[in-house]
JSON list of C-alpha atoms in Angstrom, two decimals:
[
{"chain": "A", "resi": 107, "resn": "GLY", "atom": "CA", "xyz": [3.97, 15.81, -2.35]},
{"chain": "A", "resi": 108, "resn": "GLU", "atom": "CA", "xyz": [4.52, 12.68, -4.77]},
{"chain": "A", "resi": 109, "resn": "ASN", "atom": "CA", "xyz": [1.88, 12.15, -7.48]},
{"chain": "A", "resi": 110, "resn": "VAL", "atom": "CA", "xyz": [1.88, 8.73, -9.06]},
{"chain": "A", "resi": 111, "resn": "GLU", "atom": "CA", "xyz": [-0.06, 8.00, -12.28]},
{"chain": "A", "resi": 112, "resn": "GLN", "atom": "CA", "xyz": [-0.85, 4.74, -13.52]},
{"chain": "A", "resi": 113, "resn": "HIS", "atom": "CA", "xyz": [-1.95, 3.45, -16.79]},
{"chain": "A", "resi": 114, "resn": "PRO", "atom": "CA", "xyz": [-4.17, 1.71, -18.26]},
{"chain": "A", "resi": 115, "resn": "SER", "atom": "CA", "xyz": [-6.56, 1.30, -15.62]},
{"chain": "A", "resi": 116, "resn": "THR", "atom": "CA", "xyz": [-7.92, -2.09, -17.08]},
{"chain": "A", "resi": 117, "resn": "LEU", "atom": "CA", "xyz": [-6.04, -4.64, -19.28]},
{"chain": "A", "resi": 118, "resn": "SER", "atom": "CA", "xyz": [-7.16, -7.76, -20.83]},
{"chain": "A", "resi": 119, "resn": "VAL", "atom": "CA", "xyz": [-4.79, -10.10, -22.43]},
{"chain": "A", "resi": 120, "resn": "GLN", "atom": "CA", "xyz": [-4.71, -13.69, -23.58]},
{"chain": "A", "resi": 121, "resn": "GLU", "atom": "CA", "xyz": [-2.94, -16.46, -21.68]},
{"chain": "A", "resi": 122, "resn": "GLY", "atom": "CA", "xyz": [0.53, -16.64, -22.79]},
{"chain": "A", "resi": 123, "resn": "ASP", "atom": "CA", "xyz": [0.76, -12.92, -23.96]},
{"chain": "A", "resi": 124, "resn": "SER", "atom": "CA", "xyz": [2.67, -10.39, -22.36]},
{"chain": "A", "resi": 125, "resn": "ALA", "atom": "CA", "xyz": [1.22, -7.45, -20.15]},
{"chain": "A", "resi": 126, "resn": "VAL", "atom": "CA", "xyz": [2.62, -4.05, -19.73]},
{"chain": "A", "resi": 127, "resn": "ILE", "atom": "CA", "xyz": [1.65, -1.48, -17.02]},
{"chain": "A", "resi": 128, "resn": "LYS", "atom": "CA", "xyz": [3.09, 2.05, -16.85]},
{"chain": "A", "resi": 129, "resn": "CYS", "atom": "CA", "xyz": [3.59, 4.48, -14.05]},
{"chain": "A", "resi": 130, "resn": "THR", "atom": "CA", "xyz": [4.78, 7.98, -13.90]},
{"chain": "A", "resi": 131, "resn": "TYR", "atom": "CA", "xyz": [5.98, 9.90, -10.91]},
{"chain": "A", "resi": 132, "resn": "SER", "atom": "CA", "xyz": [6.48, 13.62, -9.98]},
{"chain": "A", "resi": 133, "resn": "ASP", "atom": "CA", "xyz": [9.05, 13.77, -7.02]},
{"chain": "A", "resi": 134, "resn": "SER", "atom": "CA", "xyz": [12.45, 13.47, -8.59]},
{"chain": "A", "resi": 135, "resn": "ALA", "atom": "CA", "xyz": [13.85, 12.65, -5.25]},
{"chain": "A", "resi": 136, "resn": "SER", "atom": "CA", "xyz": [11.81, 9.43, -5.07]},
{"chain": "A", "resi": 137, "resn": "ASN", "atom": "CA", "xyz": [14.11, 6.57, -4.76]},
{"chain": "A", "resi": 138, "resn": "TYR", "atom": "CA", "xyz": [12.23, 3.22, -4.33]},
{"chain": "A", "resi": 139, "resn": "PHE", "atom": "CA", "xyz": [9.46, 1.95, -6.60]},
{"chain": "A", "resi": 140, "resn": "PRO", "atom": "CA", "xyz": [7.69, -1.40, -5.66]},
{"chain": "A", "resi": 141, "resn": "TRP", "atom": "CA", "xyz": [4.85, -3.16, -7.42]},
{"chain": "A", "resi": 142, "resn": "TYR", "atom": "CA", "xyz": [2.18, -4.92, -5.54]},
{"chain": "A", "resi": 143, "resn": "LYS", "atom": "CA", "xyz": [-0.50, -7.42, -6.64]},
{"chain": "A", "resi": 144, "resn": "GLN", "atom": "CA", "xyz": [-3.88, -7.40, -4.92]},
{"chain": "A", "resi": 145, "resn": "GLU", "atom": "CA", "xyz": [-6.38, -10.12, -5.37]},
{"chain": "A", "resi": 146, "resn": "LEU", "atom": "CA", "xyz": [-9.97, -9.54, -4.65]},
{"chain": "A", "resi": 147, "resn": "GLY", "atom": "CA", "xyz": [-10.60, -8.72, -1.07]},
{"chain": "A", "resi": 148, "resn": "LYS", "atom": "CA", "xyz": [-6.93, -9.53, 0.13]},
{"chain": "A", "resi": 149, "resn": "ARG", "atom": "CA", "xyz": [-3.82, -7.48, 0.97]},
{"chain": "A", "resi": 150, "resn": "PRO", "atom": "CA", "xyz": [-1.51, -5.91, -1.35]},
{"chain": "A", "resi": 151, "resn": "GLN", "atom": "CA", "xyz": [1.44, -8.10, -1.75]},
{"chain": "A", "resi": 152, "resn": "LEU", "atom": "CA", "xyz": [4.72, -7.06, -3.03]},
{"chain": "A", "resi": 153, "resn": "ILE", "atom": "CA", "xyz": [5.77, -8.95, -6.14]},
{"chain": "A", "resi": 154, "resn": "ILE", "atom": "CA", "xyz": [8.98, -6.77, -7.42]},
{"chain": "A", "resi": 155, "resn": "ASP", "atom": "CA", "xyz": [10.65, -3.69, -6.54]},
{"chain": "A", "resi": 156, "resn": "ILE", "atom": "CA", "xyz": [13.39, -1.43, -7.87]},
{"chain": "A", "resi": 157, "resn": "ARG", "atom": "CA", "xyz": [15.50, 1.30, -6.62]},
{"chain": "A", "resi": 158, "resn": "SER", "atom": "CA", "xyz": [16.68, 4.37, -8.08]},
{"chain": "A", "resi": 159, "resn": "ASN", "atom": "CA", "xyz": [20.07, 3.18, -8.85]},
{"chain": "A", "resi": 160, "resn": "VAL", "atom": "CA", "xyz": [19.14, 0.46, -10.93]},
{"chain": "A", "resi": 161, "resn": "GLY", "atom": "CA", "xyz": [17.51, 0.55, -14.38]},
{"chain": "A", "resi": 162, "resn": "GLU", "atom": "CA", "xyz": [16.00, -2.91, -14.67]},
{"chain": "A", "resi": 163, "resn": "LYS", "atom": "CA", "xyz": [15.31, -6.03, -12.44]},
{"chain": "A", "resi": 164, "resn": "LYS", "atom": "CA", "xyz": [13.79, -9.34, -13.27]},
{"chain": "A", "resi": 165, "resn": "ASP", "atom": "CA", "xyz": [12.28, -12.11, -11.27]},
{"chain": "A", "resi": 166, "resn": "GLN", "atom": "CA", "xyz": [11.17, -15.09, -13.53]},
{"chain": "A", "resi": 167, "resn": "ARG", "atom": "CA", "xyz": [8.30, -13.83, -15.54]},
{"chain": "A", "resi": 168, "resn": "ILE", "atom": "CA", "xyz": [8.18, -10.40, -13.96]},
{"chain": "A", "resi": 169, "resn": "ALA", "atom": "CA", "xyz": [10.46, -7.28, -14.82]},
{"chain": "A", "resi": 170, "resn": "VAL", "atom": "CA", "xyz": [10.39, -3.82, -14.00]},
{"chain": "A", "resi": 171, "resn": "THR", "atom": "CA", "xyz": [12.24, -1.06, -15.68]},
{"chain": "A", "resi": 172, "resn": "LEU", "atom": "CA", "xyz": [13.01, 2.59, -14.47]},
{"chain": "A", "resi": 173, "resn": "ASN", "atom": "CA", "xyz": [13.85, 5.58, -16.50]},
{"chain": "A", "resi": 174, "resn": "LYS", "atom": "CA", "xyz": [14.90, 8.07, -13.80]},
{"chain": "A", "resi": 175, "resn": "THR", "atom": "CA", "xyz": [15.28, 10.93, -16.35]},
{"chain": "A", "resi": 176, "resn": "ALA", "atom": "CA", "xyz": [11.69, 10.59, -17.66]},
{"chain": "A", "resi": 177, "resn": "LYS", "atom": "CA", "xyz": [10.56, 9.74, -14.23]},
{"chain": "A", "resi": 178, "resn": "HIS", "atom": "CA", "xyz": [8.68, 6.49, -15.26]},
{"chain": "A", "resi": 179, "resn": "PHE", "atom": "CA", "xyz": [8.75, 2.95, -14.41]},
{"chain": "A", "resi": 180, "resn": "SER", "atom": "CA", "xyz": [6.96, -0.16, -15.87]},
{"chain": "A", "resi": 181, "resn": "LEU", "atom": "CA", "xyz": [5.86, -3.50, -14.98]},
{"chain": "A", "resi": 182, "resn": "HIS", "atom": "CA", "xyz": [6.28, -6.17, -17.57]},
{"chain": "A", "resi": 183, "resn": "ILE", "atom": "CA", "xyz": [4.64, -9.73, -17.16]},
{"chain": "A", "resi": 184, "resn": "THR", "atom": "CA", "xyz": [5.50, -12.25, -19.80]},
{"chain": "A", "resi": 185, "resn": "GLU", "atom": "CA", "xyz": [3.87, -15.77, -20.43]},
{"chain": "A", "resi": 186, "resn": "THR", "atom": "CA", "xyz": [0.83, -14.50, -18.35]},
{"chain": "A", "resi": 187, "resn": "GLN", "atom": "CA", "xyz": [-1.43, -17.10, -16.68]},
{"chain": "A", "resi": 188, "resn": "PRO", "atom": "CA", "xyz": [-5.01, -16.97, -15.35]},
{"chain": "A", "resi": 189, "resn": "GLU", "atom": "CA", "xyz": [-3.45, -16.77, -11.85]},
{"chain": "A", "resi": 190, "resn": "ASP", "atom": "CA", "xyz": [-1.87, -13.34, -12.90]},
{"chain": "A", "resi": 191, "resn": "SER", "atom": "CA", "xyz": [-5.36, -11.91, -12.98]},
{"chain": "A", "resi": 192, "resn": "ALA", "atom": "CA", "xyz": [-5.60, -9.16, -10.29]},
{"chain": "A", "resi": 193, "resn": "VAL", "atom": "CA", "xyz": [-5.24, -5.62, -9.51]},
{"chain": "A", "resi": 194, "resn": "TYR", "atom": "CA", "xyz": [-1.65, -4.29, -9.69]},
{"chain": "A", "resi": 195, "resn": "PHE", "atom": "CA", "xyz": [-0.60, -1.18, -7.97]},
{"chain": "A", "resi": 196, "resn": "CYS", "atom": "CA", "xyz": [2.83, 0.68, -8.56]},
{"chain": "A", "resi": 197, "resn": "ALA", "atom": "CA", "xyz": [3.99, 3.01, -5.77]},
{"chain": "A", "resi": 198, "resn": "ALA", "atom": "CA", "xyz": [7.02, 5.47, -5.14]},
{"chain": "A", "resi": 199, "resn": "ARG", "atom": "CA", "xyz": [8.71, 6.48, -2.08]},
{"chain": "A", "resi": 200, "resn": "PRO", "atom": "CA", "xyz": [9.85, 9.97, -1.85]},
{"chain": "A", "resi": 201, "resn": "GLY", "atom": "CA", "xyz": [13.46, 10.71, -0.62]},
{"chain": "A", "resi": 202, "resn": "GLY", "atom": "CA", "xyz": [14.16, 13.22, 1.96]},
{"chain": "A", "resi": 203, "resn": "ASN", "atom": "CA", "xyz": [13.42, 13.06, 5.65]},
{"chain": "A", "resi": 204, "resn": "SER", "atom": "CA", "xyz": [9.84, 11.99, 5.60]},
{"chain": "A", "resi": 205, "resn": "GLY", "atom": "CA", "xyz": [7.99, 9.16, 7.09]},
{"chain": "A", "resi": 206, "resn": "TYR", "atom": "CA", "xyz": [9.00, 6.97, 3.87]},
{"chain": "A", "resi": 207, "resn": "ALA", "atom": "CA", "xyz": [5.50, 6.67, 3.19]},
{"chain": "A", "resi": 208, "resn": "LEU", "atom": "CA", "xyz": [4.60, 5.04, -0.27]},
{"chain": "A", "resi": 209, "resn": "ASN", "atom": "CA", "xyz": [2.29, 6.81, -2.58]},
{"chain": "A", "resi": 210, "resn": "PHE", "atom": "CA", "xyz": [0.28, 4.48, -4.83]},
{"chain": "A", "resi": 211, "resn": "GLY", "atom": "CA", "xyz": [-1.06, 4.59, -8.37]},
{"chain": "A", "resi": 212, "resn": "LYS", "atom": "CA", "xyz": [-4.79, 4.03, -8.91]},
{"chain": "A", "resi": 213, "resn": "GLY", "atom": "CA", "xyz": [-4.08, 0.41, -9.77]},
{"chain": "A", "resi": 214, "resn": "THR", "atom": "CA", "xyz": [-4.54, -1.67, -13.06]},
{"chain": "A", "resi": 215, "resn": "SER", "atom": "CA", "xyz": [-7.17, -4.35, -13.20]},
{"chain": "A", "resi": 216, "resn": "LEU", "atom": "CA", "xyz": [-5.41, -7.31, -15.17]},
{"chain": "A", "resi": 217, "resn": "LEU", "atom": "CA", "xyz": [-7.50, -10.01, -16.49]},
{"chain": "A", "resi": 218, "resn": "VAL", "atom": "CA", "xyz": [-5.87, -12.91, -18.17]},
{"chain": "A", "resi": 219, "resn": "THR", "atom": "CA", "xyz": [-8.08, -14.92, -20.24]},
{"chain": "A", "resi": 220, "resn": "PRO", "atom": "CA", "xyz": [-7.61, -18.68, -21.01]},
{"chain": "B", "resi": 197, "resn": "GLU", "atom": "CA", "xyz": [7.20, -15.92, 7.47]},
{"chain": "B", "resi": 198, "resn": "PRO", "atom": "CA", "xyz": [6.36, -13.39, 9.92]},
{"chain": "B", "resi": 199, "resn": "GLU", "atom": "CA", "xyz": [3.25, -11.30, 9.16]},
{"chain": "B", "resi": 200, "resn": "VAL", "atom": "CA", "xyz": [1.28, -8.12, 10.00]},
{"chain": "B", "resi": 201, "resn": "THR", "atom": "CA", "xyz": [-1.77, -9.07, 11.85]},
{"chain": "B", "resi": 202, "resn": "GLN", "atom": "CA", "xyz": [-4.89, -7.13, 12.31]},
{"chain": "B", "resi": 203, "resn": "THR", "atom": "CA", "xyz": [-8.17, -7.43, 14.27]},
{"chain": "B", "resi": 204, "resn": "PRO", "atom": "CA", "xyz": [-11.07, -7.33, 13.80]},
{"chain": "B", "resi": 205, "resn": "SER", "atom": "CA", "xyz": [-11.24, -8.46, 10.16]},
{"chain": "B", "resi": 206, "resn": "HIS", "atom": "CA", "xyz": [-14.70, -6.84, 9.76]},
{"chain": "B", "resi": 207, "resn": "GLN", "atom": "CA", "xyz": [-16.19, -4.03, 11.87]},
{"chain": "B", "resi": 208, "resn": "VAL", "atom": "CA", "xyz": [-19.53, -2.62, 11.75]},
{"chain": "B", "resi": 209, "resn": "THR", "atom": "CA", "xyz": [-20.28, 0.60, 13.59]},
{"chain": "B", "resi": 210, "resn": "GLN", "atom": "CA", "xyz": [-22.93, 3.39, 13.66]},
{"chain": "B", "resi": 211, "resn": "MET", "atom": "CA", "xyz": [-22.17, 6.79, 12.65]},
{"chain": "B", "resi": 212, "resn": "GLY", "atom": "CA", "xyz": [-20.83, 8.98, 15.39]},
{"chain": "B", "resi": 213, "resn": "GLN", "atom": "CA", "xyz": [-19.33, 5.96, 17.34]},
{"chain": "B", "resi": 214, "resn": "GLU", "atom": "CA", "xyz": [-15.64, 5.63, 17.94]},
{"chain": "B", "resi": 215, "resn": "VAL", "atom": "CA", "xyz": [-13.87, 2.57, 16.67]},
{"chain": "B", "resi": 216, "resn": "ILE", "atom": "CA", "xyz": [-10.26, 1.17, 17.45]},
{"chain": "B", "resi": 217, "resn": "LEU", "atom": "CA", "xyz": [-8.62, -0.97, 14.78]},
{"chain": "B", "resi": 218, "resn": "ARG", "atom": "CA", "xyz": [-5.76, -2.99, 16.14]},
{"chain": "B", "resi": 219, "resn": "CYS", "atom": "CA", "xyz": [-2.71, -4.00, 14.46]},
{"chain": "B", "resi": 220, "resn": "VAL", "atom": "CA", "xyz": [0.43, -6.25, 15.33]},
{"chain": "B", "resi": 221, "resn": "PRO", "atom": "CA", "xyz": [3.41, -5.33, 13.20]},
{"chain": "B", "resi": 222, "resn": "ILE", "atom": "CA", "xyz": [6.16, -7.62, 12.35]},
{"chain": "B", "resi": 223, "resn": "SER", "atom": "CA", "xyz": [8.28, -8.13, 15.64]},
{"chain": "B", "resi": 224, "resn": "ASN", "atom": "CA", "xyz": [11.68, -6.27, 14.74]},
{"chain": "B", "resi": 225, "resn": "HIS", "atom": "CA", "xyz": [10.02, -3.62, 12.46]},
{"chain": "B", "resi": 226, "resn": "LEU", "atom": "CA", "xyz": [10.53, -0.18, 13.26]},
{"chain": "B", "resi": 227, "resn": "TYR", "atom": "CA", "xyz": [8.35, 1.80, 10.83]},
{"chain": "B", "resi": 228, "resn": "PHE", "atom": "CA", "xyz": [4.54, 1.58, 11.18]},
{"chain": "B", "resi": 229, "resn": "TYR", "atom": "CA", "xyz": [1.81, 2.70, 8.86]},
{"chain": "B", "resi": 230, "resn": "TRP", "atom": "CA", "xyz": [-1.93, 2.87, 8.29]},
{"chain": "B", "resi": 231, "resn": "TYR", "atom": "CA", "xyz": [-3.43, 3.07, 4.83]},
{"chain": "B", "resi": 232, "resn": "ARG", "atom": "CA", "xyz": [-6.91, 3.04, 3.70]},
{"chain": "B", "resi": 233, "resn": "GLN", "atom": "CA", "xyz": [-8.77, 1.72, 0.50]},
{"chain": "B", "resi": 234, "resn": "ILE", "atom": "CA", "xyz": [-12.24, 2.67, -0.40]},
{"chain": "B", "resi": 235, "resn": "LEU", "atom": "CA", "xyz": [-13.79, -0.31, -2.49]},
{"chain": "B", "resi": 236, "resn": "GLY", "atom": "CA", "xyz": [-12.35, -0.37, -5.85]},
{"chain": "B", "resi": 237, "resn": "GLN", "atom": "CA", "xyz": [-10.16, 2.54, -5.51]},
{"chain": "B", "resi": 238, "resn": "LYS", "atom": "CA", "xyz": [-6.25, 2.98, -4.68]},
{"chain": "B", "resi": 239, "resn": "VAL", "atom": "CA", "xyz": [-4.53, 2.36, -1.49]},
{"chain": "B", "resi": 240, "resn": "GLU", "atom": "CA", "xyz": [-4.37, 5.82, 0.38]},
{"chain": "B", "resi": 241, "resn": "PHE", "atom": "CA", "xyz": [-1.78, 6.88, 3.05]},
{"chain": "B", "resi": 242, "resn": "LEU", "atom": "CA", "xyz": [-3.06, 7.90, 6.34]},
{"chain": "B", "resi": 243, "resn": "VAL", "atom": "CA", "xyz": [-0.07, 8.10, 8.66]},
{"chain": "B", "resi": 244, "resn": "SER", "atom": "CA", "xyz": [3.42, 6.83, 9.55]},
{"chain": "B", "resi": 245, "resn": "PHE", "atom": "CA", "xyz": [4.77, 6.24, 12.95]},
{"chain": "B", "resi": 246, "resn": "TYR", "atom": "CA", "xyz": [8.40, 5.89, 14.08]},
{"chain": "B", "resi": 247, "resn": "ASN", "atom": "CA", "xyz": [10.24, 5.97, 17.30]},
{"chain": "B", "resi": 248, "resn": "ASN", "atom": "CA", "xyz": [6.96, 6.51, 19.17]},
{"chain": "B", "resi": 249, "resn": "GLU", "atom": "CA", "xyz": [5.63, 9.53, 17.43]},
{"chain": "B", "resi": 250, "resn": "ILE", "atom": "CA", "xyz": [3.91, 10.43, 13.99]},
{"chain": "B", "resi": 251, "resn": "SER", "atom": "CA", "xyz": [6.42, 11.11, 11.43]},
{"chain": "B", "resi": 252, "resn": "GLU", "atom": "CA", "xyz": [4.12, 11.97, 8.57]},
{"chain": "B", "resi": 253, "resn": "LYS", "atom": "CA", "xyz": [0.33, 12.22, 8.06]},
{"chain": "B", "resi": 254, "resn": "SER", "atom": "CA", "xyz": [-1.85, 13.01, 5.03]},
{"chain": "B", "resi": 255, "resn": "GLU", "atom": "CA", "xyz": [-4.75, 15.28, 4.60]},
{"chain": "B", "resi": 256, "resn": "ILE", "atom": "CA", "xyz": [-7.13, 12.54, 5.52]},
{"chain": "B", "resi": 257, "resn": "PHE", "atom": "CA", "xyz": [-5.63, 12.03, 8.89]},
{"chain": "B", "resi": 258, "resn": "ASP", "atom": "CA", "xyz": [-7.44, 14.89, 10.49]},
{"chain": "B", "resi": 259, "resn": "ASP", "atom": "CA", "xyz": [-8.36, 15.47, 14.32]},
{"chain": "B", "resi": 260, "resn": "GLN", "atom": "CA", "xyz": [-10.77, 12.69, 14.16]},
{"chain": "B", "resi": 261, "resn": "PHE", "atom": "CA", "xyz": [-8.03, 10.06, 13.79]},
{"chain": "B", "resi": 262, "resn": "SER", "atom": "CA", "xyz": [-5.25, 9.15, 16.25]},
{"chain": "B", "resi": 263, "resn": "VAL", "atom": "CA", "xyz": [-2.70, 6.25, 16.58]},
{"chain": "B", "resi": 264, "resn": "GLU", "atom": "CA", "xyz": [-1.12, 4.82, 19.45]},
{"chain": "B", "resi": 265, "resn": "ARG", "atom": "CA", "xyz": [1.56, 2.17, 20.27]},
{"chain": "B", "resi": 266, "resn": "PRO", "atom": "CA", "xyz": [0.42, 1.35, 23.77]},
{"chain": "B", "resi": 267, "resn": "ASP", "atom": "CA", "xyz": [3.03, -1.67, 24.39]},
{"chain": "B", "resi": 268, "resn": "GLY", "atom": "CA", "xyz": [5.75, -3.01, 22.57]},
{"chain": "B", "resi": 269, "resn": "SER", "atom": "CA", "xyz": [3.73, -5.14, 19.97]},
{"chain": "B", "resi": 270, "resn": "ASN", "atom": "CA", "xyz": [0.35, -3.32, 19.39]},
{"chain": "B", "resi": 271, "resn": "PHE", "atom": "CA", "xyz": [-0.27, -0.42, 16.89]},
{"chain": "B", "resi": 272, "resn": "THR", "atom": "CA", "xyz": [-3.84, 1.12, 16.83]},
{"chain": "B", "resi": 273, "resn": "LEU", "atom": "CA", "xyz": [-5.82, 3.42, 14.83]},
{"chain": "B", "resi": 274, "resn": "LYS", "atom": "CA", "xyz": [-8.83, 5.32, 16.56]},
{"chain": "B", "resi": 275, "resn": "ILE", "atom": "CA", "xyz": [-11.55, 6.97, 14.81]},
{"chain": "B", "resi": 276, "resn": "ARG", "atom": "CA", "xyz": [-13.19, 9.24, 17.31]},
{"chain": "B", "resi": 277, "resn": "SER", "atom": "CA", "xyz": [-16.66, 9.95, 15.69]},
{"chain": "B", "resi": 278, "resn": "THR", "atom": "CA", "xyz": [-17.05, 7.75, 12.51]},
{"chain": "B", "resi": 279, "resn": "LYS", "atom": "CA", "xyz": [-18.64, 9.05, 9.42]},
{"chain": "B", "resi": 280, "resn": "LEU", "atom": "CA", "xyz": [-20.22, 7.18, 6.63]},
{"chain": "B", "resi": 281, "resn": "GLU", "atom": "CA", "xyz": [-17.37, 8.10, 4.27]},
{"chain": "B", "resi": 282, "resn": "ASP", "atom": "CA", "xyz": [-14.90, 6.28, 6.71]},
{"chain": "B", "resi": 283, "resn": "SER", "atom": "CA", "xyz": [-16.25, 3.13, 5.47]},
{"chain": "B", "resi": 284, "resn": "ALA", "atom": "CA", "xyz": [-13.15, 1.30, 3.78]},
{"chain": "B", "resi": 285, "resn": "MET", "atom": "CA", "xyz": [-10.67, -1.32, 4.18]},
{"chain": "B", "resi": 286, "resn": "TYR", "atom": "CA", "xyz": [-8.04, -0.23, 6.65]},
{"chain": "B", "resi": 287, "resn": "PHE", "atom": "CA", "xyz": [-4.50, -1.65, 6.30]},
{"chain": "B", "resi": 288, "resn": "CYS", "atom": "CA", "xyz": [-1.79, -1.68, 8.66]},
{"chain": "B", "resi": 289, "resn": "ALA", "atom": "CA", "xyz": [1.74, -2.09, 7.29]},
{"chain": "B", "resi": 290, "resn": "SER", "atom": "CA", "xyz": [5.21, -2.29, 8.72]},
{"chain": "B", "resi": 291, "resn": "MET", "atom": "CA", "xyz": [8.85, -2.32, 7.55]},
{"chain": "B", "resi": 292, "resn": "GLY", "atom": "CA", "xyz": [12.06, -3.07, 9.06]},
{"chain": "B", "resi": 293, "resn": "GLY", "atom": "CA", "xyz": [14.23, -0.10, 7.87]},
{"chain": "B", "resi": 294, "resn": "ILE", "atom": "CA", "xyz": [14.05, 2.68, 5.33]},
{"chain": "B", "resi": 295, "resn": "ASN", "atom": "CA", "xyz": [15.55, 0.56, 2.65]},
{"chain": "B", "resi": 296, "resn": "SER", "atom": "CA", "xyz": [13.23, -2.48, 3.32]},
{"chain": "B", "resi": 297, "resn": "PRO", "atom": "CA", "xyz": [9.87, -3.52, 1.59]},
{"chain": "B", "resi": 298, "resn": "LEU", "atom": "CA", "xyz": [6.66, -2.56, 3.14]},
{"chain": "B", "resi": 299, "resn": "HIS", "atom": "CA", "xyz": [4.52, -5.52, 4.38]},
{"chain": "B", "resi": 300, "resn": "PHE", "atom": "CA", "xyz": [0.71, -5.07, 4.84]},
{"chain": "B", "resi": 301, "resn": "GLY", "atom": "CA", "xyz": [-1.56, -6.99, 6.98]},
{"chain": "B", "resi": 302, "resn": "ASN", "atom": "CA", "xyz": [-5.02, -8.48, 5.99]},
{"chain": "B", "resi": 303, "resn": "GLY", "atom": "CA", "xyz": [-7.07, -5.21, 6.67]},
{"chain": "B", "resi": 304, "resn": "THR", "atom": "CA", "xyz": [-9.96, -4.60, 8.55]},
{"chain": "B", "resi": 305, "resn": "ARG", "atom": "CA", "xyz": [-13.18, -3.72, 6.64]},
{"chain": "B", "resi": 306, "resn": "LEU", "atom": "CA", "xyz": [-14.78, -0.97, 8.44]},
{"chain": "B", "resi": 307, "resn": "THR", "atom": "CA", "xyz": [-18.61, -0.47, 7.64]},
{"chain": "B", "resi": 308, "resn": "VAL", "atom": "CA", "xyz": [-20.30, 2.60, 9.11]},
{"chain": "B", "resi": 309, "resn": "THR", "atom": "CA", "xyz": [-23.93, 2.67, 8.97]}
]
C-alpha cells in the first residue's frame, strides 16, 4: 500500500519567516496530494491540494510543489504568522480502483513565535 | 458551508462494551470514511464505504468493527467489544466524487476505561 513519509516532525520559525514541510510517497500511481492543518483538539482542515498533472499550486501565502519523478511534494508557507501554528499533515491518494482513501504522513508540528 | 457532523463529541465506555459512533456526511456526498487518530499521532485510515458497501479497509478494521448506512443520511461505526487501545479520536469524512476533496467531521473522542 501507499506509504507517506513526512519531515520534519517539528518546526519552529520566527514570525515572518518561511516554513517548508516535505513529504515523499511510495505509490507511483498516486494522483492527489492534499495538505491538512489541524489545530489542537480540532478536525483536520484542507488548506491546499495538488493533482499529479500539475507541478505547483499557490494560494496566497501557501504553495505546494510536486515532483512526480522523485515522488515528493512540499508545502511552503511564506510570511508566517502565529496563527499558522498547528500540526500539518500531508496525504496521498492512490490511483487505481480502490476506495480512494487518503494515506497520511505523521504530521509536522509548526510553531511560529512572535 | 455544509459540514460533516458527528455525535457524540465524547464517549466514555468500559472495556468489552459495544459503542456506536454516528456521523451525518454532507448531503450530496457519495464516498464515506472513518479514520482514527490516537492522541499525538497521525490520522489512520479505517474504512471506506461507497454504494452501500465497504470499498476498502485497513488492517486496523478487524472483525470487531463494522459500518452501516441505515438510512439516507446516517453513517455509523460500531465497535463490538472495545479494548483499551481503541481509545482515540474517530473522524468521519465524506467526499462528493473521486476528484473531490475530503471533508472531516469534528470527531468523537472515545475513551475506553
